[in-house]
Coordinates of C-alpha atoms in Angstrom, one line a residue:
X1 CA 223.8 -93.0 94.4
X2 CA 219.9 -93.0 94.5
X3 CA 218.2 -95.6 92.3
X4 CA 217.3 -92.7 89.1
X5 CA 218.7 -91.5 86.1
X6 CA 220.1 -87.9 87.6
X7 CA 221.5 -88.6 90.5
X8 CA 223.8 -91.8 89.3
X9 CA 226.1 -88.8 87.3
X10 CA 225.9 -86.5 89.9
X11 CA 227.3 -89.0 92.7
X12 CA 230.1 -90.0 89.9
X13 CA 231.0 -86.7 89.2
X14 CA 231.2 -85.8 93.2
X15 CA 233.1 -89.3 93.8
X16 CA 235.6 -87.8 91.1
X17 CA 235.5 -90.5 89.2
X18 CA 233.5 -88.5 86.1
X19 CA 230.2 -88.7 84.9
X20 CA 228.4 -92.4 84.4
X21 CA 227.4 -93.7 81.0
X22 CA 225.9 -96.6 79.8
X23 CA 222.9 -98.6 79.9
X24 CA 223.4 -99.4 83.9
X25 CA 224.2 -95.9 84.8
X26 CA 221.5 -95.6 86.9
X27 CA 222.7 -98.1 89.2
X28 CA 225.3 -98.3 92.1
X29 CA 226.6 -101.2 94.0
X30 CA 229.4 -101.7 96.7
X31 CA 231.6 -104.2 96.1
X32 CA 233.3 -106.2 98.5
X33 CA 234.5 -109.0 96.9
X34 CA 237.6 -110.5 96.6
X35 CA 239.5 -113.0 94.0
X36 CA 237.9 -113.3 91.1
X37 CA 234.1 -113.9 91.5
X38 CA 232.8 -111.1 92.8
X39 CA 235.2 -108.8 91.1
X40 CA 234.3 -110.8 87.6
X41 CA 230.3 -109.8 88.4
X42 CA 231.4 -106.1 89.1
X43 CA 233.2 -105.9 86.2
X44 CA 230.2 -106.7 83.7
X45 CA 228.1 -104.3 85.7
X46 CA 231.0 -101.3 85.3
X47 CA 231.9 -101.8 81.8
X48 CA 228.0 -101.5 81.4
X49 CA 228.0 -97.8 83.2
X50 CA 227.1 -98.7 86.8
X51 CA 228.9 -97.6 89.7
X52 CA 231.0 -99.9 91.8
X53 CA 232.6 -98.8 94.6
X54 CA 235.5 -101.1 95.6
X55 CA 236.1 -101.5 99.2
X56 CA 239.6 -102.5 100.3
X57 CA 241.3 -103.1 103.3
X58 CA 243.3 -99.6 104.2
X59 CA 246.8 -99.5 104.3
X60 CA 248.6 -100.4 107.7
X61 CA 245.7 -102.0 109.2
X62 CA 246.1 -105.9 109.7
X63 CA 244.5 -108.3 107.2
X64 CA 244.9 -106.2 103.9
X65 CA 244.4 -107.8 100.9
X66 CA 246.2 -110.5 99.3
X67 CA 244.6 -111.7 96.2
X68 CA 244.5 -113.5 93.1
X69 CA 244.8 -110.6 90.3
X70 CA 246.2 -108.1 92.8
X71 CA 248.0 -105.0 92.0
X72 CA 251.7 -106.2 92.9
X73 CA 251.8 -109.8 91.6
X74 CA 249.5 -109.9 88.9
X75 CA 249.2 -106.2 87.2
X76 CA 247.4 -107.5 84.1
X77 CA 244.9 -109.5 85.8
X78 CA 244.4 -106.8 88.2
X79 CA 244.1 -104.1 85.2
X80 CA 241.7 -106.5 83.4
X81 CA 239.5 -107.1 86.6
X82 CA 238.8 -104.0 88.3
X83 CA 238.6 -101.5 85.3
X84 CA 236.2 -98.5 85.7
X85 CA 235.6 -99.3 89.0
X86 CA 236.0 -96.8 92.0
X87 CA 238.5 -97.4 95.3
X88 CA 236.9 -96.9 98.6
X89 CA 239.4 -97.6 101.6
X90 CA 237.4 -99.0 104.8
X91 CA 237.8 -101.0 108.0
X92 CA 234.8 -103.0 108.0
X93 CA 235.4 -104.6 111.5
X94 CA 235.4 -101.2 113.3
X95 CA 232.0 -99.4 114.3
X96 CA 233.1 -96.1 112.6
X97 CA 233.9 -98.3 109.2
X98 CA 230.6 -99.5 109.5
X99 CA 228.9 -96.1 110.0
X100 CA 230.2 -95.2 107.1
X101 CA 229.0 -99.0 105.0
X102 CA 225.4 -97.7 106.3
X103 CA 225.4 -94.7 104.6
X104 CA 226.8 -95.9 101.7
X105 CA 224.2 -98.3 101.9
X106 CA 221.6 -96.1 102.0
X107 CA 222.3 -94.7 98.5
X108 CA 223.1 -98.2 96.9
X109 CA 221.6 -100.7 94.8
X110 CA 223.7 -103.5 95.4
X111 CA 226.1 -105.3 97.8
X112 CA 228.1 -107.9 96.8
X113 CA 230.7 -110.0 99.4
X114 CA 232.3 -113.2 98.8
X115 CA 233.2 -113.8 102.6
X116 CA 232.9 -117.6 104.0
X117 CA 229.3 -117.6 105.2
X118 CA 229.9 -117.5 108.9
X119 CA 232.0 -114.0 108.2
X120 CA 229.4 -111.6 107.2
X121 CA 227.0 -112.5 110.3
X122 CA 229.7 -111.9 113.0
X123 CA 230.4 -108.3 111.0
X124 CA 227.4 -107.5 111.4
X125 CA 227.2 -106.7 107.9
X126 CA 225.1 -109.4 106.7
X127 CA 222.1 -109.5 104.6
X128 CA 219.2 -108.7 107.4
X129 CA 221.5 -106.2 108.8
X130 CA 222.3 -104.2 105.5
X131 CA 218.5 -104.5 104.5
X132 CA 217.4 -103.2 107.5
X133 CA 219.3 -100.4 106.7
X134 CA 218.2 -100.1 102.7
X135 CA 214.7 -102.5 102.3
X136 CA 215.6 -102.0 98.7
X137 CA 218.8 -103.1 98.6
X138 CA 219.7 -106.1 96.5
X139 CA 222.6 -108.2 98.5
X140 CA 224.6 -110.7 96.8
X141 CA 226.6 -113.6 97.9
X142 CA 229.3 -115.6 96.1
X143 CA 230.8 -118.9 98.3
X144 CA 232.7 -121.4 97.7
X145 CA 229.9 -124.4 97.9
X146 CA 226.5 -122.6 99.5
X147 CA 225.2 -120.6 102.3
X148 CA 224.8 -124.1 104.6
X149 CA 225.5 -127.4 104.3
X150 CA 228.2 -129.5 105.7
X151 CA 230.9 -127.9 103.6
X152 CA 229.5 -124.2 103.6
X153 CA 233.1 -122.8 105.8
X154 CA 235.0 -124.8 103.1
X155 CA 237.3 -122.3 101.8
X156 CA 236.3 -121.9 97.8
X157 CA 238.8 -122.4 95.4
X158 CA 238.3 -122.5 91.6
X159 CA 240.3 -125.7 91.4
X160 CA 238.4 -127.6 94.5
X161 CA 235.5 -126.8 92.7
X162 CA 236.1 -128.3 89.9
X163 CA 236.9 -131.3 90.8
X164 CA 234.1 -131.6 93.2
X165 CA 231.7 -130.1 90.5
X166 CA 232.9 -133.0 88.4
X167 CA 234.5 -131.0 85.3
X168 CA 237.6 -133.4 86.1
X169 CA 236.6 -136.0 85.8
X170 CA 235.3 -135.5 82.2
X171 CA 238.2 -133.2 81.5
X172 CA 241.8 -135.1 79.9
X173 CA 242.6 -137.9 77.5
X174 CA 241.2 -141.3 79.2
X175 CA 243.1 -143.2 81.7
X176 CA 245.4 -140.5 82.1
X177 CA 244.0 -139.1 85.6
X178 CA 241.7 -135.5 86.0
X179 CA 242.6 -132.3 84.4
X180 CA 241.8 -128.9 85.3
X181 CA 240.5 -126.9 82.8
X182 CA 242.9 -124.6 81.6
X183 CA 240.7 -121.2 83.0
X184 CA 239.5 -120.7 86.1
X185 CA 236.2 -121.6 85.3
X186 CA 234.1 -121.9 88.2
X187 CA 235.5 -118.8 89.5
X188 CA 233.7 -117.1 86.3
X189 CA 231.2 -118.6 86.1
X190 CA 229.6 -118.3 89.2
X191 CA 230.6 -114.6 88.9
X192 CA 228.1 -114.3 85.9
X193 CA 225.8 -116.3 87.4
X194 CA 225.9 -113.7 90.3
X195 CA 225.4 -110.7 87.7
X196 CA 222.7 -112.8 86.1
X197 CA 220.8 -112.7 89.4
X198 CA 221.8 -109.6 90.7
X199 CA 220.0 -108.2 87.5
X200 CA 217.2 -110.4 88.0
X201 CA 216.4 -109.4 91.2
X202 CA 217.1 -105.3 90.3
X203 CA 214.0 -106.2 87.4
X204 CA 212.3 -107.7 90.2
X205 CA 212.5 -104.8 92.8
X206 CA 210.6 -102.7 89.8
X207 CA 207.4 -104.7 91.0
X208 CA 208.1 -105.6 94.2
X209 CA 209.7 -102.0 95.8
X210 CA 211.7 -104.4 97.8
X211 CA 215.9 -105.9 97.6
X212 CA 216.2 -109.5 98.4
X213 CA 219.4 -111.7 98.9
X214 CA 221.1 -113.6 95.5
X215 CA 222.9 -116.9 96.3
X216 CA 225.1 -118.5 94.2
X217 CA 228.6 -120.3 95.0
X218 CA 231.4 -121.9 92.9
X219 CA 230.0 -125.3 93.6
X220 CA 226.8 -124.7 92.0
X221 CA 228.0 -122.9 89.4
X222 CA 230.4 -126.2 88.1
X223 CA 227.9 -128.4 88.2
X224 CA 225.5 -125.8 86.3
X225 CA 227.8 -125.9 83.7
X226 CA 228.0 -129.7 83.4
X227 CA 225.0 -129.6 81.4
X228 CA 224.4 -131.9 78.9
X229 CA 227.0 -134.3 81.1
X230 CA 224.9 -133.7 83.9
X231 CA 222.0 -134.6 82.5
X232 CA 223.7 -138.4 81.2
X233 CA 223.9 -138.9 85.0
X234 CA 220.3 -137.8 85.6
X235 CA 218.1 -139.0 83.2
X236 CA 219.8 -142.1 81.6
X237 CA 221.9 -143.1 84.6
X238 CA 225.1 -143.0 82.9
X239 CA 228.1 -141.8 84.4
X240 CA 230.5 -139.9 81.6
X241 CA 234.0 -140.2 81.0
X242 CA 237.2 -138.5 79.4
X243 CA 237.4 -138.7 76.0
X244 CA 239.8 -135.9 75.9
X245 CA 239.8 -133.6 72.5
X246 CA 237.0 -135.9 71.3
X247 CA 232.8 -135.5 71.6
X248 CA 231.5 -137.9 73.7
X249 CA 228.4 -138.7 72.0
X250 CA 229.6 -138.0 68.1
X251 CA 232.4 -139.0 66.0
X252 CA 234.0 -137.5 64.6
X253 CA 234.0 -134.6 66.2
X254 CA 237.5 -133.2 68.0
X255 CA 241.0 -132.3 67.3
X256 CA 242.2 -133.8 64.2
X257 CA 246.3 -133.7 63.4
X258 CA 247.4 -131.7 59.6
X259 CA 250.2 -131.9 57.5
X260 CA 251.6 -128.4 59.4
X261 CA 249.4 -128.6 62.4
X262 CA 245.9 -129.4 64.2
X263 CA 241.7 -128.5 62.9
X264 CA 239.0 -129.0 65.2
X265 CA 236.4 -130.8 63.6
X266 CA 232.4 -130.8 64.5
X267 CA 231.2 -133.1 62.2
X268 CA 227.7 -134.5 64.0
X269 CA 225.0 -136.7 62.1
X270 CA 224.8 -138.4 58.9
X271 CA 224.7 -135.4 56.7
X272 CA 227.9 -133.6 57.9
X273 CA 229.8 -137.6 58.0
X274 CA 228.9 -137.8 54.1
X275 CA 229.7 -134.0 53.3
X276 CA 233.2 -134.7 55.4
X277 CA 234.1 -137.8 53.7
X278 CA 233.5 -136.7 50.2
X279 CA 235.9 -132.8 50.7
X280 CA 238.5 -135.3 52.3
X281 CA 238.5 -137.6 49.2
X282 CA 237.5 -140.7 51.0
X283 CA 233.8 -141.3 50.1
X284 CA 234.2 -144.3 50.5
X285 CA 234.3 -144.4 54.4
X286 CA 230.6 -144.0 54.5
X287 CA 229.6 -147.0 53.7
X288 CA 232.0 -148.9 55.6
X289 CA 230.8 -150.9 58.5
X290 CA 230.8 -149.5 62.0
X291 CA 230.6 -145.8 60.2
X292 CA 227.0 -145.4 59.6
X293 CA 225.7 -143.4 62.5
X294 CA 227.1 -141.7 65.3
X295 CA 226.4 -144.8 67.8
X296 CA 228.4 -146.8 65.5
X297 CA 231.2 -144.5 65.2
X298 CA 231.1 -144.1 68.6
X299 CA 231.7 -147.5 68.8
X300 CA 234.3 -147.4 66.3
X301 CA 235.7 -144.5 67.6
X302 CA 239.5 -145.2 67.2
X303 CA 239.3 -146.6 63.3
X304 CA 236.9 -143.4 62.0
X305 CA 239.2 -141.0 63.6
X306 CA 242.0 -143.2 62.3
X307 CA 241.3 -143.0 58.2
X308 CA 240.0 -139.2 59.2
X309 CA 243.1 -138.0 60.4
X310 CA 245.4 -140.5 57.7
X311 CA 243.1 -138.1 55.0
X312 CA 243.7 -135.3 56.6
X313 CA 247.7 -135.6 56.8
X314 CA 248.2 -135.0 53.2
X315 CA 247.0 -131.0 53.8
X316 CA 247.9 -127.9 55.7
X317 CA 245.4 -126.6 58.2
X318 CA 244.7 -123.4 56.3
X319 CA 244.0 -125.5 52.9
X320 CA 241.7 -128.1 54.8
X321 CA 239.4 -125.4 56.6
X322 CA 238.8 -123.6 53.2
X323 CA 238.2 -126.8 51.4
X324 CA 235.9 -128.0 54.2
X325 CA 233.8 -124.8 55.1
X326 CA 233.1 -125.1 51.2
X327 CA 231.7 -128.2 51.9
X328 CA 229.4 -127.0 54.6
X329 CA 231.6 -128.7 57.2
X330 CA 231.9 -127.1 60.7
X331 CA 235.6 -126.7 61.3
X332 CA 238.4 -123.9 62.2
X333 CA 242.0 -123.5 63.1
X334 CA 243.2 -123.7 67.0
X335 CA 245.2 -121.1 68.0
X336 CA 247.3 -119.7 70.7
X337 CA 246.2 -116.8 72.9
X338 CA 248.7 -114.6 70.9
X339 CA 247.3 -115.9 67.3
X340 CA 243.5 -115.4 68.9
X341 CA 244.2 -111.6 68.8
X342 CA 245.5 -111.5 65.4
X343 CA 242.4 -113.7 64.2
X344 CA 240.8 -111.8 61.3
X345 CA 237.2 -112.6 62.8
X346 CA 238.5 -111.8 66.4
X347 CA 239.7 -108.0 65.6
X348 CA 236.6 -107.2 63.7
X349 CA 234.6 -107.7 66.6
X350 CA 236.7 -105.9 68.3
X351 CA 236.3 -107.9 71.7
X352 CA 240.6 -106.5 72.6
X353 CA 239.3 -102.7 74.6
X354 CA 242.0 -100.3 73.7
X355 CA 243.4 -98.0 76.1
X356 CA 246.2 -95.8 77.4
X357 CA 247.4 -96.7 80.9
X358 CA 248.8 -93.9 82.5
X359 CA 252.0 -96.3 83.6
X360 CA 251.6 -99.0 81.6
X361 CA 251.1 -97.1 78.5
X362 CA 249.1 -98.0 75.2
X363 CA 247.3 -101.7 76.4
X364 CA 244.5 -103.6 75.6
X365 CA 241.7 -105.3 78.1
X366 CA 239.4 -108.1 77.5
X367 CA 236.0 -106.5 76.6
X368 CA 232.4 -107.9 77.3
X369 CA 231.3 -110.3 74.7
X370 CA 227.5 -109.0 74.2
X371 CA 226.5 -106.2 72.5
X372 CA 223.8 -104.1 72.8
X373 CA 221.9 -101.8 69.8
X374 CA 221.4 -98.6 71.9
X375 CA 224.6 -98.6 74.0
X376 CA 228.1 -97.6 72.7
X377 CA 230.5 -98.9 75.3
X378 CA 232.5 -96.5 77.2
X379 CA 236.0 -95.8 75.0
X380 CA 238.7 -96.3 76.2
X381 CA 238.0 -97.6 79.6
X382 CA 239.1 -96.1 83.1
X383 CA 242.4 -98.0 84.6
X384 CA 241.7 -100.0 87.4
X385 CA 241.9 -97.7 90.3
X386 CA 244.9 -96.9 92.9
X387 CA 244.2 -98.4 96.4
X388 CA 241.7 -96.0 98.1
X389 CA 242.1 -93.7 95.1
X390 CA 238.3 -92.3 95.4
X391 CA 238.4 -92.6 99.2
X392 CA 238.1 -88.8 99.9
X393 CA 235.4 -88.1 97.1
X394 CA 233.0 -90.6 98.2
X395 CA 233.3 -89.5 102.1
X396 CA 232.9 -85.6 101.1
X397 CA 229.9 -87.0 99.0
X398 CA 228.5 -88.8 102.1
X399 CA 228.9 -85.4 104.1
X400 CA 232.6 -86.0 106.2
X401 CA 234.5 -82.6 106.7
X402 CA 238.2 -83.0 105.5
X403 CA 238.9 -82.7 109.3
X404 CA 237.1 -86.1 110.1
X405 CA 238.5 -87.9 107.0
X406 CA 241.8 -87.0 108.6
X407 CA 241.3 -88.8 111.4
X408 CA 239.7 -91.4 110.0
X409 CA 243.1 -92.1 108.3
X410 CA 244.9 -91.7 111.4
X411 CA 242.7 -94.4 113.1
X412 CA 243.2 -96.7 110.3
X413 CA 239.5 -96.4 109.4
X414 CA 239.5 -95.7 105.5

């Protein structure tokens, strides 16, 4: 578990989980995270080669774990989540649980928790307490809206948070009320903006010699991703609204109906409105008044998309991408999740990870979307791992006779 190249295969290979590969082998991080945050953050980090211990809550002692993407109600999720990641089994709020944290601590890289903010401190597992045991330890922390504040013991949900974060209220056709985004996207998020400074701070102790403590919570996370709607707010002063399938800020550009289904349609600026109105046969609209720029087909938002979509009726949605990709016209099919896997494009990147699941037999996981020149990602990937499945490997690794992890069971302990 020591921060070098050699010892991140040996500590694998004694936690029985086989030997590390990948471009963050070196690395190992205890995770004890929940949800889907955290465990999202851990996941980029063990499909890149790191080591993630997972701590969970042993069996028979009181507050085990009952969360989204667990093992009984949600196997896929749970599969998808917390694959090639090691099970540790530990009692946290007991002083022999938290003998055993320490030392696992010593040998880490990272700690990762997602408890309310008050949690951690009265643990006595917090960020000055873990450092003091490990100065170089990196220790990162996922809430639902921030460390302090006047909401910081909110509980965080992905929903809350996005309605608070304001993706609502530009989300849905207008007038019709908010709509959450179909994904819970301030859960990821924030989880890869957790990575993102986890890694950060891991480049960071390379100068330094030293850990420090990574923020980040759900809250800041959605409004982070409001961006460019954000920034109306901010800079002009204008607060943004629904406008459902549609750009705000160009027109056409949105969900357009066929003659045997729907095309999405990016056509932004001048040059794209002329190439779009000449592959639909209605050069014509150009000049028309009201159409010549995007302010004024903003304006005119209803009518454009009106003679856009009466053009585009007359053909399928296969015949009308062809025709306007000719035309240098940014468009493409929508699909259902089941149609996204059969997408030509889609298999040859390859982003669906093969593997055999010793239950659930020949399956497929969502892979990482980056790729890197140097790395060849590990194939297939391990399953997500059986509650406390790597419990006695770690704990012979730290140095605990078989006698003493017996009664560490016994007490509920691990």
């Amino acid at each position: 578990m020591q921060d070098d190249n050699s010892a991140a295969g040996e500590a694998g290979q004694a936690g029985q989980a086989g030997p590390r590969r990948g471009a963050l082998s070196r690395f190992t991080i205890i995770d004890a995270s929940r949800v889907r945050a955290g465990p999202t953050a851990m996941r980029l980090f063990a499909d890149m080669g790191a080591r993630v211990i997972k701590l969970e809550i042993p069996p028979g002692a009181p507050g085990g774990d009952d969360m989204i993407g667990g093992r009984d109600h949600n196997r896929a999720d749970y599969e998808n989540l917390h694959r090639n990641k090691e099970s540790l089994t530990l009692n946290m709020k007991t002083a022999a649980g938290r003998e055993i944290l320490h030392e696992l601590v010593k040998r880490a890289d990272v700690f990762i928790e997602n408890f309310r903010p008050d949690v951690k401190d009265r643990l006595g597992i917090g960020p000055d307490a873990l450092r003091a045991v490990n100065p170089r330890l990196v220790y990162a922390s996922i809430s639902g809206f921030g460390q302090d504040g006047p909401c910081a013991r909110w509980p965080g949900f992905d929903s809350i948070a996005q309605g608070m974060g304001g993706l609502m209220s530009v989300t849905g056709k207008p007038g019709e009320g908010p709509m959450r985004v179909g994904i819970p996207l301030a859960d990821l998020c924030a989880g890869h903006f957790c990575a993102m400074g986890i890694l950060t701070a891991l480049l960071e102790r390379e100068a330094s010699g030293e850990g420090q403590w990574v923020q980040t919570s759900l809250l800041e996370a959605q409004v982070a991703m409001l961006d460019f709607q954000a920034a109306q707010w901010l800079v002009d002063g204008n607060v943004p609204e629904q406008t459902g399938n549609e750009h705000p800020l160009t027109v056409p550009t949105g969900v357009f109906a066929t003659s045997d289904g729907y095309l999405n349609i990016a056509a932004i600026g001048q040059t794209m409105w002329r190439r779009l109105c000449e592959a639909l046969g209605v050069p014509q609209l150009v000049a028309e008044p009201g159409m010549g720029s995007d302010p004024e087909r903003v304006k005119n938002r209803e009518r454009v998309n009106a003679a856009v979509e009466a053009a585009l009726r007359q053909r399928t949605t296969a015949e009308w991408t062809e025709r306007l990709l000719a035309a240098g016209v940014p468009c493409g099919p929508i699909h259902r999740v089941d149609q996204v896997f059969a997408d030509p494009q889609v298999r040859h990147l390859g982003i669906a990870w093969p593997m055999m699941h010793p239950e659930l037999g020949d399956i497929s996981l969502v892979g990482q979307p980056m790729r890197l020149s140097r790395y060849q990602r590990e194939a297939p990937p391990r399953p997500a791992p059986r509650q406390g499945e790597h419990t006695d490997g770690i704990l012979t690794e730290l140095g605990y006779s078989a006698e003493r992890i017996a009664e560490l069971r016994a007490g509920f302990i691990v």
